[in-house]
Short mmCIF file of C-alpha atoms in Angstrom, two decimals:
data_model
loop_
_atom_site.label_atom_id
_atom_site.label_comp_id
_atom_site.label_asym_id
_atom_site.label_seq_id
_atom_site.Cartn_x
_atom_site.Cartn_y
_atom_site.Cartn_z
CA MET I 1 -79.62 116.35 -36.26
CA LYS I 2 -81.79 115.17 -39.19
CA LYS I 3 -84.20 113.58 -36.73
CA MET I 4 -84.42 116.79 -34.75
CA MET I 5 -85.07 118.76 -37.96
CA ALA I 6 -87.86 116.32 -38.83
CA PHE I 7 -89.34 116.87 -35.38
CA ILE I 8 -89.04 120.67 -35.70
CA LYS I 9 -90.91 120.44 -39.04
CA LYS I 10 -93.60 118.42 -37.28
CA GLU I 11 -93.81 121.04 -34.50
CA TRP I 12 -94.16 123.78 -37.13
CA MET I 13 -97.00 121.86 -38.80
CA GLU I 14 -98.67 121.35 -35.41
CA LEU I 15 -98.51 125.04 -34.51
CA LYS I 16 -99.71 126.06 -37.96
CA ARG I 17 -102.57 123.58 -38.25
CA GLY I 18 -103.55 123.87 -34.59
CA GLY I 19 -103.94 127.63 -35.08
CA LYS I 20 -101.49 128.55 -32.29
CA LEU I 21 -99.16 130.33 -34.68
CA VAL I 22 -101.88 132.65 -35.98
CA VAL I 23 -103.45 133.19 -32.56
CA SER I 24 -100.12 134.06 -30.90
CA PHE I 25 -99.28 136.43 -33.79
CA ILE I 26 -102.65 138.18 -33.50
CA VAL I 27 -102.30 138.49 -29.70
CA PHE I 28 -98.81 140.02 -29.93
CA MET I 29 -99.83 142.42 -32.70
CA LEU I 30 -102.95 143.39 -30.80
CA PHE I 31 -100.84 144.29 -27.79
CA ALA I 32 -98.51 146.36 -30.00
CA VAL I 33 -101.45 148.31 -31.44
CA LEU I 34 -102.92 148.73 -27.95
CA ASP I 35 -99.61 150.11 -26.60
CA ALA I 36 -99.65 153.00 -29.06
CA GLY I 37 -103.42 153.24 -29.33
CA ILE I 38 -104.04 153.72 -25.62
CA ALA I 39 -101.18 156.23 -25.36
CA LYS I 40 -102.54 158.14 -28.36
CA LEU I 41 -106.09 158.10 -27.02
CA THR I 42 -105.17 159.14 -23.48
CA PRO I 43 -105.66 162.92 -24.05
CA VAL I 44 -108.95 162.26 -25.85
CA LEU I 45 -110.13 160.05 -23.00
CA PHE I 46 -109.16 162.66 -20.43
CA ASP I 47 -110.97 165.37 -22.43
CA LEU I 48 -114.09 163.24 -22.53
CA MET I 49 -113.91 162.62 -18.81
CA ALA I 50 -112.85 166.16 -17.87
CA ASP I 51 -116.33 167.37 -16.86
CA GLU I 52 -117.03 164.27 -14.78
CA LEU I 53 -113.64 164.52 -13.08
CA ALA I 54 -114.14 168.26 -12.48
CA ASP I 55 -117.36 167.44 -10.61
CA GLN I 56 -115.26 165.25 -8.34
CA GLY I 57 -112.80 168.09 -7.79
CA LEU I 58 -110.13 166.93 -10.22
CA ASN I 59 -109.06 169.53 -12.77
CA ILE I 60 -107.13 168.32 -15.81
CA ILE I 61 -105.15 171.21 -17.20
CA GLN I 62 -103.02 169.64 -19.93
CA THR I 63 -102.16 166.09 -20.91
CA ASP I 64 -98.83 165.71 -22.69
CA VAL I 65 -98.29 162.33 -24.26
CA THR I 66 -94.78 161.26 -25.19
CA ALA I 67 -93.17 158.01 -26.32
CA ALA I 68 -92.77 157.22 -22.61
CA GLN I 69 -96.54 156.66 -22.28
CA CYS I 70 -96.42 154.31 -25.25
CA TRP I 71 -93.58 152.28 -23.68
CA ASP I 72 -95.39 152.47 -20.33
CA GLN I 73 -98.28 150.65 -21.95
CA PHE I 74 -95.82 148.22 -23.54
CA ASN I 75 -94.36 147.31 -20.14
CA GLY I 76 -97.74 147.31 -18.44
CA ASN I 77 -99.17 144.84 -20.94
CA LEU I 78 -96.23 142.45 -20.67
CA LEU I 79 -97.56 140.62 -17.61
CA VAL I 80 -100.81 139.73 -19.40
CA LEU I 81 -98.82 138.80 -22.50
CA PHE I 82 -96.57 136.44 -20.52
CA ILE I 83 -99.60 134.80 -18.91
CA VAL I 84 -101.28 134.31 -22.31
CA PHE I 85 -98.06 132.93 -23.80
CA VAL I 86 -97.49 130.47 -20.95
CA ILE I 87 -101.11 129.24 -21.09
CA MET I 88 -100.81 128.83 -24.85
CA PHE I 89 -97.59 126.78 -24.74
CA ALA I 90 -97.69 125.05 -21.33
CA GLY I 91 -99.00 121.87 -22.97
CA ILE I 92 -96.36 121.64 -25.70
CA LEU I 93 -94.72 118.54 -24.17
CA VAL I 94 -97.16 117.26 -21.55
CA ASN I 95 -100.00 116.98 -24.07
CA GLU I 96 -97.87 114.46 -25.95
CA TYR I 97 -97.41 112.32 -22.83
CA GLN I 98 -101.11 112.44 -22.12
CA LYS I 99 -102.07 111.39 -25.64
CA GLY I 100 -99.23 108.88 -25.93
CA THR I 101 -98.09 110.20 -29.31
CA LEU I 102 -94.39 110.04 -28.42
CA VAL I 103 -94.32 106.26 -27.89
CA LEU I 104 -94.28 105.35 -31.59
CA ILE I 105 -91.76 108.09 -32.35
CA VAL I 106 -89.34 107.07 -29.59
CA THR I 107 -89.53 103.40 -30.57
CA LYS I 108 -88.56 104.49 -34.08
CA GLY I 109 -85.27 105.82 -32.76
CA MET I 110 -86.07 109.46 -32.00
CA PRO I 111 -83.78 110.50 -29.12
CA ARG I 112 -85.65 112.02 -26.20
CA LYS I 113 -83.15 114.89 -26.09
CA GLY I 114 -83.99 115.61 -29.72
CA ILE I 115 -87.67 115.92 -28.81
CA TYR I 116 -86.82 118.24 -25.92
CA PHE I 117 -84.59 120.53 -27.97
CA ALA I 118 -86.92 120.57 -31.00
CA LYS I 119 -89.78 121.75 -28.82
CA LEU I 120 -87.62 124.24 -26.93
CA ILE I 121 -86.25 125.70 -30.18
CA MET I 122 -89.76 126.00 -31.59
CA ILE I 123 -91.25 127.71 -28.54
CA VAL I 124 -88.29 130.12 -28.26
CA ALA I 125 -88.58 130.88 -32.00
CA VAL I 126 -92.30 131.68 -31.68
CA TRP I 127 -91.61 133.93 -28.68
CA THR I 128 -88.67 135.66 -30.41
CA VAL I 129 -90.38 136.33 -33.74
CA ASN I 130 -93.64 137.52 -32.18
CA TYR I 131 -91.86 139.63 -29.57
CA ALA I 132 -89.57 141.14 -32.23
CA MET I 133 -92.55 142.12 -34.37
CA MET I 134 -94.46 143.51 -31.41
CA THR I 135 -91.46 145.56 -30.29
CA ALA I 136 -90.78 146.76 -33.83
CA LEU I 137 -94.39 147.90 -34.23
CA THR I 138 -94.34 149.68 -30.85
CA TRP I 139 -91.03 151.30 -31.84
CA PHE I 140 -92.51 152.39 -35.17
CA TYR I 141 -95.57 153.95 -33.50
CA GLY I 142 -93.36 155.54 -30.84
CA ASP I 143 -91.21 157.21 -33.48
CA TYR I 144 -94.07 158.05 -35.87
CA TYR I 145 -96.30 159.78 -33.32
CA TRP I 146 -93.73 160.91 -30.77
CA ASP I 147 -89.98 160.58 -30.30
CA ASN I 148 -88.28 157.43 -29.05
CA SER I 149 -85.00 159.25 -28.47
CA ILE I 150 -86.22 160.47 -25.07
CA MET I 151 -86.11 156.88 -23.84
CA HIS I 152 -83.03 155.34 -22.21
CA HIS I 153 -81.22 151.96 -22.53
CA MET I 154 -83.80 150.85 -25.09
CA PHE I 155 -81.81 148.01 -26.66
CA GLY I 156 -80.72 146.59 -23.32
CA ALA I 157 -84.22 146.87 -21.87
CA ILE I 158 -85.83 145.18 -24.89
CA MET I 159 -83.24 142.39 -24.79
CA GLY I 160 -83.78 141.96 -21.04
CA ILE I 161 -87.49 141.37 -21.57
CA TRP I 162 -86.69 138.95 -24.41
CA LEU I 163 -84.34 137.04 -22.10
CA PHE I 164 -87.07 136.79 -19.47
CA GLY I 165 -89.37 135.32 -22.15
CA VAL I 166 -86.70 132.78 -23.12
CA MET I 167 -86.38 131.81 -19.46
CA LEU I 168 -90.13 131.20 -19.33
CA CYS I 169 -89.82 128.91 -22.38
CA CYS I 170 -86.99 126.99 -20.68
CA LEU I 171 -89.04 126.68 -17.49
CA ILE I 172 -92.12 125.43 -19.40
CA MET I 173 -89.97 122.66 -20.89
CA PHE I 174 -88.26 121.84 -17.59
CA PHE I 175 -91.49 121.63 -15.58
CA SER I 176 -93.01 119.51 -18.37
CA THR I 177 -90.51 116.76 -17.52
CA ILE I 178 -91.55 116.79 -13.86
CA VAL I 179 -95.34 117.00 -13.94
CA LYS I 180 -97.90 115.01 -15.90
CA GLY I 181 -100.39 117.63 -17.04
CA MET I 182 -100.67 121.16 -18.35
CA SER I 183 -102.19 122.42 -15.10
CA GLY I 184 -99.07 121.16 -13.30
CA VAL I 185 -96.84 123.20 -15.61
CA LEU I 186 -98.98 126.30 -15.05
CA LEU I 187 -98.86 125.79 -11.29
CA CYS I 188 -95.08 125.40 -11.32
CA ILE I 189 -94.60 128.58 -13.40
CA GLY I 190 -97.03 130.40 -11.10
CA GLY I 191 -95.13 129.05 -8.09
CA PHE I 192 -91.85 130.28 -9.55
CA ALA I 193 -93.25 133.80 -10.11
CA PHE I 194 -94.83 133.82 -6.63
CA THR I 195 -91.55 132.72 -4.99
CA CYS I 196 -89.69 135.49 -6.83
CA SER I 197 -92.20 138.08 -5.68
CA ILE I 198 -91.95 136.88 -2.06
CA ILE I 199 -88.15 137.01 -2.18
CA GLY I 200 -88.50 140.46 -3.76
CA PHE I 201 -89.86 141.85 -0.47
CA VAL I 202 -86.40 141.50 1.07
CA PRO I 203 -84.68 144.89 0.64
CA GLY I 204 -81.81 144.88 -1.86
CA VAL I 205 -82.61 141.45 -3.32
CA ASP I 206 -84.74 142.85 -6.15
CA LYS I 207 -81.81 143.40 -8.51
CA TYR I 208 -80.92 139.69 -8.41
CA LEU I 209 -84.35 138.46 -9.37
CA PRO I 210 -85.00 137.46 -12.98
CA THR I 211 -88.56 138.83 -12.64
CA THR I 212 -86.94 142.31 -12.58
CA LEU I 213 -86.41 141.83 -16.31
CA SER I 214 -90.14 141.49 -16.96
CA ASP I 215 -90.74 145.21 -16.36
CA MET I 216 -88.14 147.59 -17.75
CA MET I 217 -90.04 150.88 -17.50
CA THR I 218 -87.81 152.37 -14.79
CA VAL I 219 -84.78 151.51 -16.94
CA MET I 220 -86.39 152.94 -20.08
CA ARG I 221 -87.22 156.17 -18.24
CA GLY I 222 -83.59 156.41 -17.15
CA GLY I 223 -84.35 155.84 -13.47
CA ALA I 224 -82.10 152.81 -13.15
CA ASP I 225 -79.52 150.73 -15.00
CA ILE I 226 -80.22 147.24 -16.29
CA SER I 227 -79.50 144.76 -13.52
CA ILE I 228 -76.55 142.65 -14.66
CA PRO I 229 -76.92 140.15 -11.76
CA ALA I 230 -80.57 139.57 -12.80
CA ILE I 231 -79.42 138.88 -16.38
CA ILE I 232 -76.74 136.46 -15.17
CA ILE I 233 -79.18 134.63 -12.89
CA CYS I 234 -81.71 134.48 -15.73
CA ILE I 235 -79.12 132.90 -18.05
CA VAL I 236 -78.09 130.46 -15.29
CA ILE I 237 -81.75 129.43 -14.84
CA CYS I 238 -82.08 128.91 -18.63
CA VAL I 239 -78.97 126.71 -18.80
CA ALA I 240 -79.65 124.80 -15.57
CA SER I 241 -83.29 124.09 -16.42
CA THR I 242 -82.33 122.88 -19.91
CA ILE I 243 -79.66 120.54 -18.53
CA GLY I 244 -82.03 119.34 -15.80
CA GLY I 245 -84.88 118.85 -18.24
CA ASN I 246 -82.69 116.75 -20.52
CA ILE I 247 -81.63 114.52 -17.65
CA LEU I 248 -85.22 114.10 -16.46
CA ILE I 249 -86.72 113.34 -19.88
CA GLU I 250 -84.21 110.49 -20.28
CA LYS I 251 -85.39 109.02 -16.99
CA LYS I 252 -89.08 109.52 -17.64
CA VAL I 253 -90.84 106.14 -17.53
CA THR I 254 -94.19 107.11 -19.07
CA LEU I 255 -93.99 108.74 -22.45
CA MET J 1 -84.66 86.63 -33.40
CA LEU J 2 -85.48 87.56 -29.81
CA GLU J 3 -83.76 86.11 -26.79
CA ILE J 4 -84.79 86.95 -23.23
CA LYS J 5 -82.87 85.57 -20.25
CA ASN J 6 -83.86 85.78 -16.61
CA LEU J 7 -85.76 89.05 -16.97
CA HIS J 8 -86.87 90.69 -13.73
CA LYS J 9 -88.91 93.83 -13.24
CA ARG J 10 -90.45 95.26 -10.11
CA PHE J 11 -92.80 98.23 -9.72
CA GLY J 12 -92.66 99.24 -6.07
CA ASP J 13 -93.71 96.21 -4.01
CA LYS J 14 -95.06 94.31 -6.97
CA GLU J 15 -92.70 92.00 -8.83
CA VAL J 16 -94.19 91.85 -12.32
CA LEU J 17 -91.52 89.76 -14.05
CA LYS J 18 -89.87 87.01 -11.99
CA GLY J 19 -87.26 85.66 -14.36
CA VAL J 20 -88.72 85.48 -17.85
CA ASP J 21 -86.82 83.24 -20.26
CA LEU J 22 -87.92 83.22 -23.87
CA ILE J 23 -86.51 82.47 -27.29
CA VAL J 24 -88.48 83.56 -30.33
CA PRO J 25 -87.32 81.88 -33.54
CA GLU J 26 -87.08 83.68 -36.89
CA ARG J 27 -90.07 83.94 -39.20
CA GLY J 28 -93.74 83.31 -38.53
CA VAL J 29 -96.14 84.70 -35.97
CA TYR J 30 -95.21 83.91 -32.36
CA GLY J 31 -97.98 84.18 -29.78
CA PHE J 32 -97.20 85.78 -26.44
CA VAL J 33 -100.11 84.91 -24.21
CA GLY J 34 -101.05 85.84 -20.68
CA VAL J 35 -103.93 87.15 -18.63
CA ASN J 36 -104.33 90.90 -18.13
CA GLY J 37 -101.56 92.13 -15.83
CA ALA J 38 -99.37 89.07 -16.47
CA GLY J 39 -96.50 91.31 -17.61
CA LYS J 40 -96.77 91.06 -21.40
CA THR J 41 -96.65 94.81 -22.01
CA THR J 42 -93.87 95.26 -19.44
CA THR J 43 -91.79 92.62 -21.27
CA MET J 44 -92.47 94.26 -24.63
CA LYS J 45 -91.59 97.72 -23.30
CA ILE J 46 -88.28 96.40 -21.97
CA VAL J 47 -87.54 94.89 -25.39
CA LEU J 48 -88.28 98.31 -26.93
CA GLY J 49 -86.00 100.10 -24.46
CA LEU J 50 -88.93 102.05 -23.00
CA LEU J 51 -88.50 100.46 -19.57
CA LYS J 52 -85.39 99.50 -17.66
CA ALA J 53 -85.11 95.90 -16.53
CA ASP J 54 -84.02 95.28 -12.94
CA GLU J 55 -82.13 92.17 -13.99
CA GLY J 56 -81.69 89.97 -17.04
CA GLU J 57 -80.61 90.16 -20.63
CA VAL J 58 -82.51 90.82 -23.83
CA LYS J 59 -81.04 90.34 -27.30
CA VAL J 60 -82.65 91.26 -30.61
CA ASN J 61 -81.03 89.48 -33.54
CA GLY J 62 -78.03 88.78 -31.30
CA ILE J 63 -77.59 92.43 -30.22
CA PRO J 64 -78.18 93.23 -26.53
CA ILE J 65 -80.71 95.97 -25.88
CA ALA J 66 -80.30 98.69 -23.30
CA TYR J 67 -82.75 101.12 -21.75
CA GLY J 68 -83.06 104.22 -23.92
CA ASN J 69 -80.75 102.66 -26.50
CA THR J 70 -82.28 103.16 -29.88
CA GLU J 71 -79.88 100.96 -31.89
CA THR J 72 -81.89 97.73 -31.67
CA ASN J 73 -85.11 99.65 -32.32
CA LYS J 74 -83.93 100.05 -35.92
CA MET J 75 -84.72 96.35 -36.28
CA ILE J 76 -88.04 96.53 -34.46
CA GLY J 77 -91.47 97.71 -35.51
CA TYR J 78 -93.98 98.37 -32.73
CA LEU J 79 -97.75 98.31 -32.79
CA PRO J 80 -99.39 99.08 -29.41
CA ASP J 81 -102.97 98.21 -28.45
CA VAL J 82 -104.18 101.77 -29.04
CA PRO J 83 -101.69 103.59 -31.27
CA GLU J 84 -101.81 107.38 -31.01
CA TYR J 85 -100.90 109.69 -33.87
CA TYR J 86 -100.89 113.39 -34.68
CA GLY J 87 -104.51 113.88 -35.67
CA TYR J 88 -103.79 116.87 -37.89
CA MET J 89 -101.74 114.73 -40.31
CA ASN J 90 -103.02 112.30 -42.94
CA CYS J 91 -101.62 108.78 -43.45
CA MET J 92 -99.00 109.81 -46.00
CA GLU J 93 -97.79 112.76 -43.91
CA TYR J 94 -97.46 110.58 -40.82
CA LEU J 95 -95.51 107.91 -42.69
CA LYS J 96 -93.27 110.60 -44.23
CA PHE J 97 -92.57 111.95 -40.74
CA SER J 98 -91.92 108.42 -39.42
CA GLY J 99 -89.57 107.76 -42.36
CA GLU J 100 -87.59 110.90 -41.57
CA ILE J 101 -87.28 109.81 -37.92
CA CYS J 102 -86.06 106.38 -39.09
CA GLY J 103 -83.53 108.07 -41.39
CA MET J 104 -85.06 106.69 -44.59
CA ASP J 105 -84.37 108.12 -48.01
CA ALA J 106 -87.34 110.30 -49.15
CA THR J 107 -87.98 108.40 -52.40
CA ASP J 108 -87.73 105.01 -50.72
CA CYS J 109 -90.01 106.20 -47.91
CA LYS J 110 -92.65 107.39 -50.39
CA ARG J 111 -92.54 104.13 -52.37
CA ARG J 112 -92.64 102.00 -49.22
CA SER J 113 -95.49 104.09 -47.74
CA GLU J 114 -97.61 103.64 -50.87
CA GLU J 115 -96.91 99.90 -50.87
CA LEU J 116 -97.83 99.51 -47.19
CA LEU J 117 -100.94 101.68 -47.35
CA GLU J 118 -102.07 99.52 -50.27
CA MET J 119 -101.43 96.41 -48.16
CA VAL J 120 -103.44 97.67 -45.18
CA GLY J 121 -106.22 99.09 -47.33
CA LEU J 122 -105.65 102.78 -46.66
CA ALA J 123 -104.21 103.76 -50.05
CA ASP J 124 -107.18 105.96 -50.97
CA GLU J 125 -107.60 107.49 -47.53
CA LYS J 126 -106.81 111.21 -47.76
CA HIS J 127 -108.57 112.40 -44.60
CA LYS J 128 -106.82 113.54 -41.43
CA ILE J 129 -106.07 110.78 -38.88
CA ARG J 130 -108.26 112.47 -36.24
CA GLY J 131 -111.33 111.15 -38.11
CA PHE J 132 -110.11 107.53 -38.25
CA SER J 133 -111.88 104.61 -36.58
CA ARG J 134 -109.93 102.34 -34.21
CA GLY J 135 -109.61 99.72 -36.92
CA MET J 136 -108.19 102.23 -39.37
CA LYS J 137 -105.73 103.49 -36.76
CA GLN J 138 -104.65 99.91 -36.12
CA ARG J 139 -104.11 99.31 -39.84
CA LEU J 140 -102.09 102.51 -40.10
CA GLY J 141 -100.23 101.24 -37.02
CA ILE J 142 -99.10 98.17 -38.95
CA ALA J 143 -98.01 100.34 -41.89
CA GLN J 144 -95.93 102.64 -39.68
CA ALA J 145 -94.44 99.69 -37.81
CA LEU J 146 -93.30 98.02 -41.05
CA LEU J 147 -92.12 101.21 -42.75
CA HIS J 148 -88.40 100.75 -42.02
CA ARG J 149 -88.49 97.03 -42.91
CA PRO J 150 -87.97 95.74 -39.36
CA LYS J 151 -86.82 92.19 -38.74
CA LEU J 152 -89.10 91.98 -35.71
CA LEU J 153 -92.66 93.30 -35.44
CA ILE J 154 -94.04 93.54 -31.90
CA CYS J 155 -97.83 93.68 -31.79
CA ASP J 156 -98.98 94.37 -28.25
CA GLU J 157 -102.63 93.33 -27.96
CA PRO J 158 -103.47 94.85 -31.36
CA THR J 159 -106.97 93.36 -31.51
CA SER J 160 -108.10 94.02 -27.94
CA ALA J 161 -109.93 97.25 -28.67
CA LEU J 162 -111.48 96.19 -31.99
CA ASP J 163 -114.86 94.88 -33.11
CA PRO J 164 -115.01 91.42 -34.81
CA VAL J 165 -114.66 92.86 -38.32
CA GLY J 166 -111.71 95.05 -37.33
CA ARG J 167 -110.13 92.08 -35.55
CA LYS J 168 -110.38 89.85 -38.59
CA ASP J 169 -108.87 92.58 -40.80
CA ILE J 170 -105.90 93.04 -38.49
CA LEU J 171 -105.30 89.29 -38.11
CA ASP J 172 -105.33 88.94 -41.90
CA VAL J 173 -102.85 91.80 -42.31
CA ILE J 174 -100.54 90.30 -39.64
CA THR J 175 -100.64 86.91 -41.34
CA THR J 176 -99.86 88.52 -44.70
CA THR J 177 -97.01 90.46 -43.09
CA ALA J 178 -95.42 87.34 -41.67
CA GLU J 179 -95.72 85.56 -45.02
CA ASN J 180 -94.58 88.34 -47.35
CA GLN J 181 -92.49 90.87 -45.45
CA ASP J 182 -89.62 88.72 -44.16
CA THR J 183 -90.55 89.82 -40.64
CA THR J 184 -90.91 87.84 -37.43
CA VAL J 185 -94.07 88.83 -35.61
CA ILE J 186 -94.56 88.67 -31.84
CA PHE J 187 -98.27 88.73 -31.19
CA SER J 188 -98.98 89.55 -27.58
CA THR J 189 -102.59 88.98 -26.55
CA HIS J 190 -105.03 87.49 -24.07
CA ILE J 191 -107.48 86.54 -26.82
CA LEU J 192 -106.77 82.86 -27.33
CA SER J 193 -108.88 82.41 -30.44
CA ASP J 194 -106.66 84.99 -32.18
CA VAL J 195 -103.55 83.06 -31.21
CA GLU J 196 -105.03 79.80 -32.43
CA HIS J 197 -105.99 81.54 -35.66
CA ILE J 198 -102.60 82.97 -36.70
CA CYS J 199 -99.80 81.49 -34.57
CA THR J 200 -97.95 78.22 -34.83
CA GLU J 201 -95.82 78.73 -31.76
CA MET J 202 -96.47 80.54 -28.53
CA ALA J 203 -95.29 81.30 -25.02
CA LEU J 204 -97.53 81.43 -21.97
CA LEU J 205 -96.71 84.06 -19.39
CA ASN J 206 -98.18 83.49 -15.98
CA ASN J 207 -97.35 84.98 -12.63
CA GLY J 208 -94.26 86.70 -14.02
CA LYS J 209 -92.75 83.57 -15.58
CA ILE J 210 -92.98 81.68 -18.84
CA CYS J 211 -94.84 78.48 -18.01
CA TYR J 212 -94.84 77.11 -21.56
CA SER J 213 -93.12 77.91 -24.83
CA GLY J 214 -93.30 75.86 -27.98
CA SER J 215 -95.76 74.83 -30.65
CA ILE J 216 -99.48 75.15 -30.03
CA LYS J 217 -100.02 71.68 -31.44
CA GLU J 218 -97.58 70.14 -28.94
CA LEU J 219 -99.16 72.07 -26.08
CA LYS J 220 -102.56 70.68 -26.96
CA GLU J 221 -101.05 67.24 -27.38
CA MET J 222 -99.53 67.45 -23.90
CA HIS J 223 -102.91 68.27 -22.45
CA ARG J 224 -104.87 65.92 -24.62
CA GLN J 225 -107.59 64.20 -22.69
CA GLN J 226 -108.63 60.57 -23.01
CA GLY J 227 -112.00 60.21 -24.60
CA TYR J 228 -113.89 60.10 -27.85
CA ILE J 229 -117.27 60.92 -29.33
CA ILE J 230 -119.16 58.98 -31.99
CA GLU J 231 -122.23 60.66 -33.44
CA LEU J 232 -124.86 58.25 -34.74
CA GLU J 233 -128.01 59.14 -36.67
CA ASN J 234 -130.11 59.69 -33.54
CA GLU J 235 -127.75 59.44 -30.61
CA THR J 236 -124.21 60.18 -29.45
CA ILE J 237 -121.77 57.71 -27.90
CA GLU J 238 -119.43 59.58 -25.58
CA ASN J 239 -116.62 57.88 -23.71
CA PRO J 240 -114.63 60.46 -21.69
CA ASN J 241 -112.00 57.89 -20.67
CA GLY J 242 -111.77 55.92 -23.90
CA THR J 243 -108.51 55.59 -25.81
CA GLU J 244 -107.97 55.85 -29.56
CA THR J 245 -107.77 52.03 -29.83
CA GLU J 246 -111.07 51.66 -28.02
CA MET J 247 -112.65 54.21 -30.38
CA ARG J 248 -111.40 52.23 -33.40
CA GLN J 249 -112.80 49.02 -31.95
CA GLU J 250 -116.17 50.72 -31.32
CA VAL J 251 -116.23 52.04 -34.90
CA GLN J 252 -115.40 48.56 -36.20
CA LYS J 253 -118.31 47.06 -34.24
CA LEU J 254 -120.72 49.68 -35.60
CA LEU J 255 -119.56 48.97 -39.16
CA GLU J 256 -119.97 45.23 -38.66
CA LYS J 257 -123.51 45.75 -37.38
CA GLY J 258 -124.25 48.01 -40.30
CA ILE J 259 -125.07 50.97 -38.04
CA ARG J 260 -124.53 54.30 -39.82
CA PHE J 261 -122.71 57.07 -37.98
CA LYS J 262 -121.97 60.71 -38.82
CA LYS J 263 -118.54 61.12 -37.26
CA ALA J 264 -116.07 59.65 -34.79
CA GLU J 265 -113.46 61.88 -33.19
CA LEU J 266 -111.02 62.01 -30.33
CA MET J 267 -111.70 64.82 -27.89
CA GLU J 268 -109.57 67.84 -28.90
CA PRO J 269 -108.83 70.19 -26.03
CA SER J 270 -109.44 73.88 -26.83
CA LEU J 271 -106.54 76.26 -26.29
CA GLU J 272 -108.69 78.03 -23.75
CA LYS J 273 -109.06 74.84 -21.73
CA VAL J 274 -105.33 74.13 -21.98
CA PHE J 275 -104.56 77.72 -20.96
CA MET J 276 -106.78 77.41 -17.88
CA GLU J 277 -105.05 74.18 -16.95
CA VAL J 278 -101.57 75.62 -17.40
CA VAL J 279 -102.28 78.74 -15.37
CA GLY J 280 -104.01 76.64 -12.77
CA ARG J 281 -107.51 78.12 -12.90
#
């Protein structure tokens, strides 16, 4: 445990000094401000474009903005946010193999599982803290300018998105034990998302897919309930990938 | 200190180690010599538990090692040919981190780090490791390897990537380590002059097997050629087949005749020549 704590401290130093901590914080906060900002500016934008749109035969009579537009933006921006997050952290383990920095640490008695869990804990912590702050800020804007009470299943929906993010963290770590470089991890994550979207074309399967959790707008608008099977499958993927990753890192020849 | 019995390792079709047997005694610097690709690094990685042996037994200080088993690594310090660190740390921060991984007490780790950085000449170095030269990284490598007071220090080709000045520095530090730190050093290399410089005993790895292990002096003795050279004022008498007795007789004759000579010596084979003979090249 002490060794893992030492490694977590090292990870913290790496994120801090490498600038990833600040950059990820800025990105998440920027998205939070954008969520409310775009919703708030929508009527102004429509007013500015009204004449141009009228020339094209489109008449804008009244634009009512509610908290729903703010959360619409929140959900709409999530895909970009996930992509940025994955790109930012895809190299967390593979970069160490490529540089060879783990060799000295492992020969000093650092268990490979300890390395795996320290990195997983760190990446999940960064995701959780940033996501919590982004959600809190969006919530604050939603309540300050409009009224969040019109939204449905908010806690469940927010937790569902968080769980999807945790699953991405688990998958980054798992794929890092299979491939050698960062591009490999990105390809695997992309392949996973692509496979889910292909499976999603089959009618009725959608509710089982963990990718359902990455967009909760229908749930927040009250159009659907949170998919429990998707949550269960997401948790299963988290657990299975962590177990698999731990087995594979022990067998990894090149550190 | 280190005992290797019948060690086998295969990578796909290629059998790298074909039954390595080696015993490294306690204390001193032990040379582990072989051409590139002979299997030196593979052997060292098996000793460190980084690679799994297909067959054979390895014991460090009497304790068998196992793949992934970190117990014996508590007794081993490791210095690779090109050690890689976290560039955003400085020397002290890296040694503190290493100490925490080794489970050292914070005060002891700080004291030991200062002592070792002084020994390797990095005590005043406050910059981040990313700006270090190869020689500096290698010196820090020795400090980190000795931090937890290992009984065995494995140096895997530590001078291969260095310039002559860096090489001399590292060889000096390794010699000092063996003399003052109560640590047995295994010095794996293909640079024979380095081995001759700091080792008293060595093992020759060739074609996946140990073809010689013992003292360097005895190895040279075994491959000593007949022959002697006598350098006179203006000429040289060279007898490639002459014995020591014949050289003495020749010297006696010269003395009797009153002919001055600069030196008379038996032909000493270089380690390089012996190495070539042993590996059959």
